[in-house]
Each structure stands twice: as structure tokens, then as C-alpha cells.
Coordinates of C-alpha atoms in Angstrom, one line a residue:
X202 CA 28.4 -25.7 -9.9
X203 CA 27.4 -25.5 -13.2
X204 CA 26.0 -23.0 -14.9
X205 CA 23.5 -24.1 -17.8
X206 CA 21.7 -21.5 -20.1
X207 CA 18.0 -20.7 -19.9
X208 CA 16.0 -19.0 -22.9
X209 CA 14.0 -16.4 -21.3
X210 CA 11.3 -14.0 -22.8
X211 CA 9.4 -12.0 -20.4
X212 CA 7.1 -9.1 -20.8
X213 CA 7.1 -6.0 -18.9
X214 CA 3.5 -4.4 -18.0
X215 CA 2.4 -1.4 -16.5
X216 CA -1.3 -0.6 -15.7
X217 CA -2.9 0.7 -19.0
X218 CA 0.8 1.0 -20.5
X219 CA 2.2 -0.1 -23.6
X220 CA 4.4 -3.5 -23.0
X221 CA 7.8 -3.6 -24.2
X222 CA 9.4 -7.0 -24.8
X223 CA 12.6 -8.6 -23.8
X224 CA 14.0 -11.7 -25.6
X225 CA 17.2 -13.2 -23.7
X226 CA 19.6 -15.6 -24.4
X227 CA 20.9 -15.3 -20.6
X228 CA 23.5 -17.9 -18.5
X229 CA 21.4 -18.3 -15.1
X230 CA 22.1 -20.3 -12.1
X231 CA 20.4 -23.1 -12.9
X232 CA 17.9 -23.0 -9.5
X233 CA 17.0 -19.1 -10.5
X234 CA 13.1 -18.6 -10.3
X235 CA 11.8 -15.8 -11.9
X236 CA 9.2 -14.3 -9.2
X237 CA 8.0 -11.2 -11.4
X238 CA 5.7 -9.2 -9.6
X239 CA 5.8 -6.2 -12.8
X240 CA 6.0 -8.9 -15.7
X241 CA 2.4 -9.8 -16.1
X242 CA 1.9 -10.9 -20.0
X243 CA -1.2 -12.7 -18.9
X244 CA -3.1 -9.1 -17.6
X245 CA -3.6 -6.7 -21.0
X246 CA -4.7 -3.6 -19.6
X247 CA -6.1 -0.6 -21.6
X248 CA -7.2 3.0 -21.7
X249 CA -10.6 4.1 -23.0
X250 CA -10.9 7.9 -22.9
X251 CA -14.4 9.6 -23.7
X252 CA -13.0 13.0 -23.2
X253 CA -15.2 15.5 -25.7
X254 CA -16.5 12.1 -27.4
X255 CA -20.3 12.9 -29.0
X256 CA -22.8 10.4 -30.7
X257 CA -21.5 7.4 -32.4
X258 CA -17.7 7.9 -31.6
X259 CA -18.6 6.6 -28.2
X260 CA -19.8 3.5 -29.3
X261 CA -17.0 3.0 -31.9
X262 CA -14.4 3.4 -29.3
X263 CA -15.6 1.0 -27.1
X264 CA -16.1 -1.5 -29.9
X265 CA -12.0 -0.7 -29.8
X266 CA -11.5 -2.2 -27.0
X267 CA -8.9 -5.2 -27.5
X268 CA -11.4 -8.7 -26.6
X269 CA -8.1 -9.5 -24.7
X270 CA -8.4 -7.0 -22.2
X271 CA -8.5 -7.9 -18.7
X272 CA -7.8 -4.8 -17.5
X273 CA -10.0 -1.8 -17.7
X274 CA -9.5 2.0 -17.1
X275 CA -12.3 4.6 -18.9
X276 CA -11.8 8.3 -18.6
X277 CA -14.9 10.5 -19.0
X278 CA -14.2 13.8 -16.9
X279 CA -15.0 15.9 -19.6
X280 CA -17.6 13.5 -21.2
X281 CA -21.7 14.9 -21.9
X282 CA -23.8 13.0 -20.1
X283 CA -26.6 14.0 -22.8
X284 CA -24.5 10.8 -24.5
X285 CA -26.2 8.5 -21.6
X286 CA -27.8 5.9 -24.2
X287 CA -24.7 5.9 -26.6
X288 CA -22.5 5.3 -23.1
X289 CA -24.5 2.4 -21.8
X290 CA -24.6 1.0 -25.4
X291 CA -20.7 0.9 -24.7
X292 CA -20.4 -0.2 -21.8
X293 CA -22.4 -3.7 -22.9
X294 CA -19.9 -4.3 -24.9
X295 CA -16.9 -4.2 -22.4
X296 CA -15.3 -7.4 -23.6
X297 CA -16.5 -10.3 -20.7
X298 CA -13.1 -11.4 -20.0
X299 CA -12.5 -7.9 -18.0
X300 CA -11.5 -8.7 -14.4
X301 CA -10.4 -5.2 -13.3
X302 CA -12.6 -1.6 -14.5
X303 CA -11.6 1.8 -12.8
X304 CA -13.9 4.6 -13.4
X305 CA -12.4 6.9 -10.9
X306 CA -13.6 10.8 -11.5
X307 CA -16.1 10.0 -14.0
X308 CA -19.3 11.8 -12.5
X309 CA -21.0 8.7 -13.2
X310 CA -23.8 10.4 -10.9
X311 CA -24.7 12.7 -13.9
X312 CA -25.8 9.1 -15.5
X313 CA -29.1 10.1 -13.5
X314 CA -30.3 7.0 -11.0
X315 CA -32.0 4.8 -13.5
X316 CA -29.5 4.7 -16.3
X317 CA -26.5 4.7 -13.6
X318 CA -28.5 1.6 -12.5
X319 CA -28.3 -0.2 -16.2
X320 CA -24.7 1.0 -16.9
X321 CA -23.4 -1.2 -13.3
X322 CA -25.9 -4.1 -14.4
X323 CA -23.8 -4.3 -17.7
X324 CA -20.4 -4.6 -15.6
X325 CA -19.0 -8.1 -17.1
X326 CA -19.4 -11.2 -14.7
X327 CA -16.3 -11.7 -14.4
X328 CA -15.3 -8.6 -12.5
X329 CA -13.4 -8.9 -9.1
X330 CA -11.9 -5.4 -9.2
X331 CA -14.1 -2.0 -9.3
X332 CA -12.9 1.2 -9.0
X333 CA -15.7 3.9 -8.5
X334 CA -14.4 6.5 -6.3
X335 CA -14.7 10.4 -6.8
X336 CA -18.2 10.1 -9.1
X337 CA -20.5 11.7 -6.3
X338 CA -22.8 9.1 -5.9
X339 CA -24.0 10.2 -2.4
X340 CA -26.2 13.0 -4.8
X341 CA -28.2 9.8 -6.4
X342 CA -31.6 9.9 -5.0
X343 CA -34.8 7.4 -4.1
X344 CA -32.1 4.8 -2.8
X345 CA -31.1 4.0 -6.4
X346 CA -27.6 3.8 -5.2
X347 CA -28.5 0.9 -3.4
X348 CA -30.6 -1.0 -6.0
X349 CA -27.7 -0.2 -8.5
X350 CA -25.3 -1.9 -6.5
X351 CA -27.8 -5.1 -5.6
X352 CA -27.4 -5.2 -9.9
X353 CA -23.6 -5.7 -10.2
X354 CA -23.4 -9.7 -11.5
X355 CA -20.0 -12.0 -10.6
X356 CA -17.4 -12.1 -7.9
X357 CA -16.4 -8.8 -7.0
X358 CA -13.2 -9.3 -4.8
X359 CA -12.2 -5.3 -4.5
X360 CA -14.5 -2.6 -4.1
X361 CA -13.4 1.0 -3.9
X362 CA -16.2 4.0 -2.7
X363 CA -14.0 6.8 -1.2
X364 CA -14.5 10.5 -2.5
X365 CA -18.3 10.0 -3.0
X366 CA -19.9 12.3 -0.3
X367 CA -22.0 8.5 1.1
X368 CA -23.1 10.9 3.9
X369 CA -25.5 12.6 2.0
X370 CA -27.6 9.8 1.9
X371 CA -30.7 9.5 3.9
X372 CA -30.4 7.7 7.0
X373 CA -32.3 4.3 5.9
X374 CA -30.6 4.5 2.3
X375 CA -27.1 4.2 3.8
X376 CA -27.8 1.4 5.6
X377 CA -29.1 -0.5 2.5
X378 CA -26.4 1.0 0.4
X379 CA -23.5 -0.5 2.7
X380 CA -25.7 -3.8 2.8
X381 CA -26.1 -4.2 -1.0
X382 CA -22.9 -3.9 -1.5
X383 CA -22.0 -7.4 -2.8
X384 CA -21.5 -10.4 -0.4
X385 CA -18.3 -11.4 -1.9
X386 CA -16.6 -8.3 -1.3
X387 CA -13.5 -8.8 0.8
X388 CA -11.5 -5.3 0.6
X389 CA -13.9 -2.1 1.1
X390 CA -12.6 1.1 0.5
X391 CA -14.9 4.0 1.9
X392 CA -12.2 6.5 2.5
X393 CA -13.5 10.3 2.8
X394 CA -16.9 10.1 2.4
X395 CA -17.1 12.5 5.9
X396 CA -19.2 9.7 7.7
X397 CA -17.9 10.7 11.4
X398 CA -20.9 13.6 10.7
X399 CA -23.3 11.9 10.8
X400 CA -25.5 10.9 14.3
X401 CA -24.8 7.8 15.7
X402 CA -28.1 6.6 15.4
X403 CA -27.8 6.8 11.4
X404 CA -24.3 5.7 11.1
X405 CA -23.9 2.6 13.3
X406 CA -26.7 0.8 11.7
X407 CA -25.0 1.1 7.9
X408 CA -21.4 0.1 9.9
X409 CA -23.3 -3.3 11.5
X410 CA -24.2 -4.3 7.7
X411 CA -20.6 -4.0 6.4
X412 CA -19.2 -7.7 5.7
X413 CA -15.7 -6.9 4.0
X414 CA -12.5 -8.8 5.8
X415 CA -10.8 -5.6 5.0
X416 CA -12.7 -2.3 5.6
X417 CA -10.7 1.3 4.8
X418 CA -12.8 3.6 7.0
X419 CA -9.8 6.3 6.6
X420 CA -10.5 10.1 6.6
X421 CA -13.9 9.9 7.3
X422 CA -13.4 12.3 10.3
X423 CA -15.0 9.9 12.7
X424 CA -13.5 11.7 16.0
X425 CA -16.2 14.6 15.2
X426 CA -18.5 13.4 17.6
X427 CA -15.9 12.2 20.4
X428 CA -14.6 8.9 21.6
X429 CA -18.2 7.8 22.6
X430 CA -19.4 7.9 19.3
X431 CA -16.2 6.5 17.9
X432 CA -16.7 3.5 20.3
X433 CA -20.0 3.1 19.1
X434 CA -19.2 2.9 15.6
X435 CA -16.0 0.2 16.2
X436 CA -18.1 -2.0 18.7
X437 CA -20.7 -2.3 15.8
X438 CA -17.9 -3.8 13.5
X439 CA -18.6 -7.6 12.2
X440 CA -16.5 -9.8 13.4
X441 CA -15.5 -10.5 10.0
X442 CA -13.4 -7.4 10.0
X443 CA -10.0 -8.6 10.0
X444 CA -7.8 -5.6 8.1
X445 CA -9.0 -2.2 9.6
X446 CA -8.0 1.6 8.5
X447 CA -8.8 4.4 10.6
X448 CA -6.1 6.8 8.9
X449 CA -6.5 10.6 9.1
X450 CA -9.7 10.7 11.5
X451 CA -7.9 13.5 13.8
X452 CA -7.4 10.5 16.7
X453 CA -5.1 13.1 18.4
X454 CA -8.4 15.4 18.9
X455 CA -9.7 12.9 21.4
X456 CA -8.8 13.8 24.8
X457 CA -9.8 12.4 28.5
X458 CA -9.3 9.1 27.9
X459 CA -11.3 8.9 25.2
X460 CA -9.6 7.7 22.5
X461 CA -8.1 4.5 25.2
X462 CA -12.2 4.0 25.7
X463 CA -12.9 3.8 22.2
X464 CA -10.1 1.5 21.2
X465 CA -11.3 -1.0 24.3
X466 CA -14.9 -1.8 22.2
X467 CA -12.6 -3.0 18.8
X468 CA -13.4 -6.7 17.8
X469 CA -11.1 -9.4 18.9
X470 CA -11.4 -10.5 15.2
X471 CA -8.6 -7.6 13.9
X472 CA -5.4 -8.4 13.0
X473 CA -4.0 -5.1 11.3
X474 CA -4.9 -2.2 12.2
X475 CA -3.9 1.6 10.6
X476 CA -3.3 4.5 12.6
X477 CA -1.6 6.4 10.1
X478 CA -1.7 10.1 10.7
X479 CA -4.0 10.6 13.1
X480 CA -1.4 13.3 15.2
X481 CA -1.6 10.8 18.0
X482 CA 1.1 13.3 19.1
X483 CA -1.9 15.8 20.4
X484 CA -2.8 13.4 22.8
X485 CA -1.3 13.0 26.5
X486 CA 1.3 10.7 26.3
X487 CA 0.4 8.8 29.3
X488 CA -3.2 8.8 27.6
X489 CA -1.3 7.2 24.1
X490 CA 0.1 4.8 26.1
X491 CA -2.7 3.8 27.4
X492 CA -5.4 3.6 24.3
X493 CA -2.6 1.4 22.6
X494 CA -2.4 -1.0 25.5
X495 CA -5.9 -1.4 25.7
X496 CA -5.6 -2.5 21.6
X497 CA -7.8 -6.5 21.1
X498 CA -4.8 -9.1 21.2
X499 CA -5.4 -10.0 17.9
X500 CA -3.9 -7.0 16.9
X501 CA -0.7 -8.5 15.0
X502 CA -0.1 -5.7 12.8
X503 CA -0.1 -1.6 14.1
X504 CA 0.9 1.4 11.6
X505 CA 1.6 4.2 13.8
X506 CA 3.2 6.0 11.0
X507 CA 3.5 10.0 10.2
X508 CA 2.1 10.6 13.7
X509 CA 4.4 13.2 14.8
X510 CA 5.5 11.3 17.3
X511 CA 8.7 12.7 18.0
X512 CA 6.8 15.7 19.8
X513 CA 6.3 13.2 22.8
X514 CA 9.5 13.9 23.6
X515 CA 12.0 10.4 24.1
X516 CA 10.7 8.9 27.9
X517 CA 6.8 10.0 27.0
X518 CA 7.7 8.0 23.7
X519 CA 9.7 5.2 25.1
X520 CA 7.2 4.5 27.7
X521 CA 4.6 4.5 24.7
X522 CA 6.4 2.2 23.0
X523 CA 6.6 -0.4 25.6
X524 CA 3.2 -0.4 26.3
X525 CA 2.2 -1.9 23.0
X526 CA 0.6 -5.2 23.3
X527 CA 3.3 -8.1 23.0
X528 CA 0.7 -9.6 20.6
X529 CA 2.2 -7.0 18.1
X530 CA 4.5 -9.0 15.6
X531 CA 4.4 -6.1 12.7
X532 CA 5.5 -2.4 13.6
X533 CA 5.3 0.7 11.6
X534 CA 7.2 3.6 13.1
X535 CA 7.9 5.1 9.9
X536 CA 7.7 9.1 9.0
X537 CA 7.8 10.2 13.0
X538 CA 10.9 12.6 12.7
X539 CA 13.1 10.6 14.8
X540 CA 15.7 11.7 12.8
X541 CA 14.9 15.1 15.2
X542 CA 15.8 12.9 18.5
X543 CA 19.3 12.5 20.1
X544 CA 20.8 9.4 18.4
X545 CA 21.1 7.8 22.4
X546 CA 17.2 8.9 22.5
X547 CA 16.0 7.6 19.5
X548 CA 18.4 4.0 20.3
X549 CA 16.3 4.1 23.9
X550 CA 13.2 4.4 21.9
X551 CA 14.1 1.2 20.2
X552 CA 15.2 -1.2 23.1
X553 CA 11.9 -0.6 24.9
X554 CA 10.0 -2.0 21.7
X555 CA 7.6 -5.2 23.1
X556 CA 9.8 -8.4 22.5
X557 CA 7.3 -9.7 20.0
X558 CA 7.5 -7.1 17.3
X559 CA 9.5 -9.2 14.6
X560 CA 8.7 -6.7 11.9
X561 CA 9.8 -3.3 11.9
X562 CA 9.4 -0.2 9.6
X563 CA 11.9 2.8 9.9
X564 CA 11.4 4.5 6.7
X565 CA 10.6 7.7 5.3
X566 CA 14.0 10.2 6.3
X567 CA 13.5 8.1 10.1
X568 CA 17.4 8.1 9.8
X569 CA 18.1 11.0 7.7
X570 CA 19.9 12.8 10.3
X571 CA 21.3 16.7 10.0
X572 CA 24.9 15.1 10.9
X573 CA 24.6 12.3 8.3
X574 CA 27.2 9.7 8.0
X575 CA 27.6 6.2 8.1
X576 CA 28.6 5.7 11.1
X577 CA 25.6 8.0 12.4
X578 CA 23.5 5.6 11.2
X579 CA 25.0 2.5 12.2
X580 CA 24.8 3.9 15.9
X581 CA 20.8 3.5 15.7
X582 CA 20.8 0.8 13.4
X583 CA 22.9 -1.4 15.8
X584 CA 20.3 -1.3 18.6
X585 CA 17.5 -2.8 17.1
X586 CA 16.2 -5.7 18.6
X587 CA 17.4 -9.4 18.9
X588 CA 13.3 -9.6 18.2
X589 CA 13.7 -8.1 14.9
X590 CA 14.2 -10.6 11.8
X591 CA 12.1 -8.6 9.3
X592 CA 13.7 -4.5 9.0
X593 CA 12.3 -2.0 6.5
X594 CA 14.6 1.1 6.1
X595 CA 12.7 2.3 2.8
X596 CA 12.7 6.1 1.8
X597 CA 15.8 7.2 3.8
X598 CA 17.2 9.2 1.3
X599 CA 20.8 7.3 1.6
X600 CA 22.1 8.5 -1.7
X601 CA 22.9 11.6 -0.1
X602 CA 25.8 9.9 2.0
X603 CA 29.2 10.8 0.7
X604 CA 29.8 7.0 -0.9
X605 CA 28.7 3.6 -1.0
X606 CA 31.3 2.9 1.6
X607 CA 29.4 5.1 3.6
X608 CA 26.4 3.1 3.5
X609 CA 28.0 -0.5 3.8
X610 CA 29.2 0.9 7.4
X611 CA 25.9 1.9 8.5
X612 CA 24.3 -1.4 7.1
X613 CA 27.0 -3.6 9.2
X614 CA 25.6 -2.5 12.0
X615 CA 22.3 -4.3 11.4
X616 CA 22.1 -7.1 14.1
X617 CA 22.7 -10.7 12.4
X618 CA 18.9 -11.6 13.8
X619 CA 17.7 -9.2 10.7
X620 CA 16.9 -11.9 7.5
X621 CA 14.6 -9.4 5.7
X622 CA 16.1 -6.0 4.5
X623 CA 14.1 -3.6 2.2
X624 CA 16.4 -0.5 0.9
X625 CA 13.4 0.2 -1.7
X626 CA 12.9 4.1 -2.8
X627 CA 16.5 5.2 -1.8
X628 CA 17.8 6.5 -5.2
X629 CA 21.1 4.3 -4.8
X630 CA 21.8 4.8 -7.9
X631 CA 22.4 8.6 -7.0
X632 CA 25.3 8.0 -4.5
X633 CA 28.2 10.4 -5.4
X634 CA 31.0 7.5 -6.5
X635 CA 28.0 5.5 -7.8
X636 CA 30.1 2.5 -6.3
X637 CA 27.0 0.6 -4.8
X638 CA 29.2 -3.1 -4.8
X639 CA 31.2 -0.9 -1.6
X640 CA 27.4 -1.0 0.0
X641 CA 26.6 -4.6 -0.1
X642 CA 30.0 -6.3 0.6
X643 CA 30.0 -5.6 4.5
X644 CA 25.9 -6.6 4.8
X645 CA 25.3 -9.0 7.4
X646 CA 25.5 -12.8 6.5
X647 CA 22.1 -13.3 8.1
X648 CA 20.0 -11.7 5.2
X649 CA 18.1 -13.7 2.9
X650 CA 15.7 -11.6 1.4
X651 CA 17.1 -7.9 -0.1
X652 CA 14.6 -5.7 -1.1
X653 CA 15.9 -3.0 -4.2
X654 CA 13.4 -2.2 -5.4
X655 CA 12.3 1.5 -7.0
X656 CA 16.2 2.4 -6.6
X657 CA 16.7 3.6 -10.0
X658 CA 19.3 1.3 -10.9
X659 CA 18.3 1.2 -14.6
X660 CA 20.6 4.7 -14.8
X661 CA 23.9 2.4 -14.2
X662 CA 25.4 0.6 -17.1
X663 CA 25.5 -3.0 -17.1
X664 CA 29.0 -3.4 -16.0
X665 CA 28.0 -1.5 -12.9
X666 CA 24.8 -3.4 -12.1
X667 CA 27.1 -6.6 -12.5
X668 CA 29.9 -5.3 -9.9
X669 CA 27.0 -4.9 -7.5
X670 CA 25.0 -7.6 -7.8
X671 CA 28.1 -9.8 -7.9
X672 CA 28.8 -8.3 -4.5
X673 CA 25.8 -9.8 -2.6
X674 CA 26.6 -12.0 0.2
X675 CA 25.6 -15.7 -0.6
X676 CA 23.6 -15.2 2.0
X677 CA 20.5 -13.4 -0.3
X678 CA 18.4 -15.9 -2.1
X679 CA 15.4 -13.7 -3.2
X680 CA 16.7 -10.7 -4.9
X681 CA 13.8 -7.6 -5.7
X682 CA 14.9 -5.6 -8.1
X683 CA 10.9 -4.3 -9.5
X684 CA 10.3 -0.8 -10.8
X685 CA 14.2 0.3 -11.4
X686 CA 13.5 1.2 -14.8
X687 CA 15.5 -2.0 -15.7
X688 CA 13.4 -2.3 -19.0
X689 CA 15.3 1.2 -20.4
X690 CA 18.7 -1.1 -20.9
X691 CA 19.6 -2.8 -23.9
X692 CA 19.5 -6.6 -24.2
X693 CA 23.0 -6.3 -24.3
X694 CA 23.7 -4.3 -20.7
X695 CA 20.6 -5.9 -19.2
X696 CA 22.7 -9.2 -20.0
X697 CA 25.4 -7.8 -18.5
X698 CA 23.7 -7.0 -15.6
X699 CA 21.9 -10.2 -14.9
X700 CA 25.1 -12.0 -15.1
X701 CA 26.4 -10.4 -12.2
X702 CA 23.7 -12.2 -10.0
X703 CA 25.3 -14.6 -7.9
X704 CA 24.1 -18.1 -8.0
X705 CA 22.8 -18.4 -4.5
X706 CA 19.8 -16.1 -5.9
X707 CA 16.8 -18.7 -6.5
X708 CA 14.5 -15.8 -6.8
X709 CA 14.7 -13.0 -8.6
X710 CA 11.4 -10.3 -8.8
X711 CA 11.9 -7.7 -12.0

């Protein structure tokens, strides 16, 4: 094949960062794609902070705000709210082009109800990103919350509302709260505003109005009441609920049956649905087993992780397991401790998965075992499913193994069903011999995708980088190499590097 040279000059962003440019004059496989998910040049994000600001330095350092900005962040933690009028005479001049604005912490409360109602009517119209958690606007009073957010202009996309103690709202101004919020809105965040307090009577009402495809209800200890009022509050869902989070409600409090009876009112409308420490462990096994059979059908995605599920003990477990609809396609078992179980427990654990799981998530130490070796690992590794295509071994730690060499045995083991493997945030580039090439040359020939991503590979040299890369089977067509700190080489090693790429790679994400 041959081999012509591509000028490339790519930027590399991080939120409200300085960029730092790359210029190349780089030999690529002609067919390479560059798919960068961190190289944004089009999105200029900046910092405004108002810390200790006073008078007409506030208005000056908004009018400092680049016009190009698209993204937003202001800091004012430690700003004087007795600077209201010079703040909202900033905030109209937020540059219009501003897609993205994160006022997280800013006690925007302390704006008092009617100027907090001006400064959101200002927001630019072309907003589709706010970020207004942690500013305690459950303490706003005479429903101003509510006609505030009835003021925000354009197409807001994103909404986030955790940390804002909602459930101090009167009864009637929640519900107009939740049903001002705009109509566009397709991912609601109300994490931990301690909603399960509140009767049912006042809460389901305010749930019944929410409209957002995907709806974070997390840590809003909604098992306070029991699995009748958690029933109440999930049959009241709109059926435009697709995405659902009911992380860290205490789940595992519910006893009796109850949390089985609360999970049979869910709409058939959701497809993903987060379970994510909950210590479903508390609960009878036989109980567990039940609640998550009785899940919609439409459930297509289920994150049981950091459950403590290991404390089932293996058969409790295993029976668990298979008792998960079939309907499931996408599985998160991730951060259970099964690196605790017997290696023949935690392999049972994996045959009785339901035959339509095609995704599955085994990260965070799930195979850092006390014994570790390569060969440990291969041992669980080689019983996944035939079902399997799609396997997620993130956050394992396998830099601690004694070598690369070690790590290309466990990774052989991978059935040849598997086409999507994700090593992301295992420090490779802290293995002992630092010879990752030794990892990669034994990986199965079925794997198309490779996922490398937060690895630290910018510590290795360029020569190294290329001996690894070059190692690939030609198998791997989309390559991830994002946040690897591959922006801290010279041009010189990063062209070293990226030379080493082999030329079946026709995506590449930096």
C-alpha cells in the first residue's frame, strides 16, 4: 500500500484550559480519520472568576470575555452579593454565541428572587448547556424559582439542578418549578435535592410534570418512605422518560418485596436504567432476583455497579444474574468486589449471564485479584460469554502485573466473540518492563475497536509508543488514545509515535 503524507494541525482543548497547538508534517495511512473527541478548536471555553471583585471591576471583567467564547464557566463563591446590579450588568453582556455556562457553587440565591429572575432572563439564546447546581435555590421564595426559569430564552438541551435543597419548596411551587423548566430540555439533572422526604401527595404531582428523555433522580433518598411510595413516584414518570438514574437512594433499605413491587410500576418507555450504589446487597437475594426480573422489557441498559454484590455470596448471585430480563443487551457489573470470589465462583457468575447481554462492564479492580497474575486473570476472562461482543475491563489496575507479557496472557483469553475492548484508566504506562508491544501482540484477532484511553502513555518516549502501537493486530481499526497526556511530547516523539500506527487504523481518537 502506499503510504502518502497528510499535513495535519489540530488543537488540543480542555474545558476552560489554555490550548496548546500541534503542527505536523506526519506520514499517515492514507484512509486514517482523525475522530478527535479532546481536539475541539471550534469550542473556546473560558474562566470568569468574581472572587473578592467590588464595583466596576465586575463589569470590566465580563467586558473581557473573548466574543469567541462558546464556552462559559463563572466563579463567584466568594463574590458580595451587595454587587447584584454591577453582576447583572455583566451577565448581559455574556457574548451571545455562548452555548455552554456553568455557574456551579455560586449562591446565586443570594441574588434575592427578583434580580435572580433578571440575571437567568439575560442567559444568551443560544444556550443548550446550564449548569446551576449547588446555589441553594430551594431558599428562593413566592415561587420566583419558577417564574425565573419560565424566563430562560433558546434551546436549552442540558439542564443540571442537583445540590439545591428543591425540597424546600412549598408543595404547589415544586410542581410549577419542575413544569417551567423549559420544554426543550432533554437531560435533567436533579441529583440530591432530598426529594424522597417529601409526602407523596407533594412529590408525585412535580414528578408527573417532568418532560426530560433523560431524568437523573439520583441521591435523592427516595426509599425514605418505602417501596409504596417509591412505586408511586416511578408510575407517575412520563413516558417520555427514556434514560433513568436512581443512584444512591438506599434501594437495599427496602425489604418485603418491596423494592420487586416498586420496580413492577416503571414505564415501558425506559431503556437505561441506573442502579448504581444502592447496596442492593442488603436485600434478600431471592428478593434481588426478583425486583430485577420484574424490570419493563424495554430495559436495554442496567448499571448494577458498586452494589456490594459480592456479599450475596456466588449461587444467591448467580441465580441473580440469571434472572435479569433477556431484554438486557448492556451490563454493568463493575466495582462489586468479585475480585473477593473464588476464581471458579466468580467464572459461574459469568456463564449464568442472560444470553442477550452483548455489552459487559468488569471494571474498577473486578479482576484485581490478591494472587494476581496473568494467567489468574485469563481464567475469568476466558469464560465470558459467546453473547459478549462489546467488553469493558477499565480501572483494573493491570500495571501492577509483573510485565506486559503478563497482561498479553490474560488478554488471550478473551473469547474471539469480543470486537470491543476498552483497557481505559489502567496506568499501562506503569507496568514494571514498560514493554506494552509484549501486551498487544497475543490480543485476539476479533477486536476492532481498542479503547486506551487515560493510560498515561504520554510518559513513554516516542520510540516506545511506536513499538506498541506497531504491535496492534490488523484487526483494530478505531484506535482511542484521548486524555494520555499525548500533547506533553515534542513534535518530534509525537511523530515518532504516530508512525508506529499501523495502517489498518482508519480511526484514530486523540
Amino acid at each position: 500500500m502506499r503510504i502518502s503524507a497528510l499535513f495535519i494541525s489540530f488543537i488540543l482543548v480542555l474545558p476552560f484550559s489554555t490550548a496548546k497547538t500541534h503542527t505536523l508534517d506526519q506520514t499517515y495511512p492514507p484512509s486514517l480519520h482523525l475522530n478527535t473527541s479532546t481536539i475541539e478548536p471550534s469550542n473556546i471555553g473560558y474562566n470568569l472568576n468574581l472572587n473578592n471583585l467590588t464595583g466596576s471591576a465586575i463589569e470590566e471583567a465580563f467586558s473581557g470575555i473573548p466574543s469567541g467564547t462558546t464556552r462559559l464557566s463563572i466563579t463567584a463563591y466568594q463574590f458580595d452579593f451587595k454587587y447584584a446590579e454591577e453582576f447583572l450588568a455583566g451577565v448581559a453582556l455574556i457574548p451571545t454565541n455562548v452555548s455552554l455556562l456553568d455557574l456551579t457553587s455560586d449562591h446565586l440565591a443570594k441574588l434575592g428572587e427578583e434580580k435572580f429572575i433578571k440575571t437567568l432572563a439575560l442567559f444568551p439564546e443560544n444556550l443548550t448547556y446550564l449548569d446551576l447546581r449547588d446555589n441553594n435555590l430551594g431558599e428562593l421564595k413566592n415561587n420566583q424559582l419558577a417564574v425565573a426559569l419560565a424566563g430562560i430564552k433558546g434551546k436549552l438541551l442540558e439542564f443540571h439542578l442537583g445540590h439545591n435543597e428543591l425540597a424546600k419548596l412549598k408543595r404547589d411551587h415544586l410542581t410549577q418549578v419542575f413544569a417551567n423548566i423549559p420544554a426543550t430540555v432533554t437531560d435533567l439533572d436533579l441529583w440530591a435535592n432530598d426529594l424522597g422526604v417529601l409526602k407523596t401527595q407533594d412529590l408525585v404531582p412535580a414528578i408527573a410534570t417532568l418532560r426530560a428523555a433523560h431524568l437523573d433522580l439520583g441521591a435523592n433518598n427516595l426509599s425514605k418512605r418505602g417501596g409504596v411510595h417509591l412505586g408511586k413516584i416511578l408510575e407517575s414518570l412520563s413516558a417520555n422518560i427514556t434514560h433513568l438514574s436512581l443512584r444512591a437512594n438506599q434501594l437495599g433499605t427496602l425489604t418485603d418485596m418491596q423494592l420487586a413491587t416498586a420496580f413492577a410500576t416503571l414505564p415501558s418507555t425506559i431503556v437505561s436504567l441506573d442502579l448504581i450504589d444502592n447496596s442492593l446487597s442488603d436485600i434478600n437475594g431471592d428478593e434481588l432476583a426478583t425486583a430485577l426480573s420484574l424490570l419493563p422489557s424495554s430495559v436495554a441498559t442496567l448499571d448494577l455497579s458498586k452494589n456490594n454484590l459480592h456479599k450475596l455470596g456466588h449461587e444467591q448471585l448467580a441465580k441473580m444474574v440469571a434472572r435479569i430480563p433477556d431484554t438486557v443487551h448492556d451490563l454493568n457489573l463493575s466495582a462489586n468486589h468479585f475480585n473477593e470470589l473464588l476464581i471458579s465462583h466468580f467464572s459461574a457468575i459469568l456463564k449464568a449471564l442472560p444470553s442477550g447481554v452483548n455489552t459487559l462492564h468488569l471494571g474498577s479492580e473486578s479482576l484485581f485479584f490478591i494472587n494476581n497474575s496473568g494467567a489468574t486473570i485469563a481464567k475469568v476472562l476466558s469464560t465470558i460469554p459467546a453473547s459478549v461482543n462489546n467488553l469493558d475491563i477499565r480501572g483494573n489496575r493491570f500495571y501492577l502485573l509483573r510485565s506486559g507479557k503478563e497482561l498479553g496472557i490474560a488478554l488471550h483469553a478473551i473469547p474471539d466473540t469480543v470486537r470491543t475492548l476498552s483497557l481505559e484508566s489502567n496506568n499501562l504506562s506503569y507496568l514494571k518492563d514498560r514493554q506494552l508491544e509484549q501486551i498487544f501482540i497475543n490480543l485476539p484477532l476479533s477486536i476492532t475497536t481498542l479503547n486506551l484511553s487515560d493510560n498515561l502513555l504520554g510518559n513513554l518516549n516516542g520510540t516506545q509508543l511506536a513499538k506498541t502501537f506497531a504491535s496492534l493486530p490488523a484487526s483494530v481499526n478505531t484506535l482511542n488514545l484521548s486524555n494520555n497526556f499525548l500533547e506533553n511530547l515534542s513534535k518530534e516523539e509525537l511523530a515518532i509515535a504516530l508512525a508506529g500506527i499501523p495502517a489498518t487504523v482508519s480511526t484514530l481518537i486523540l
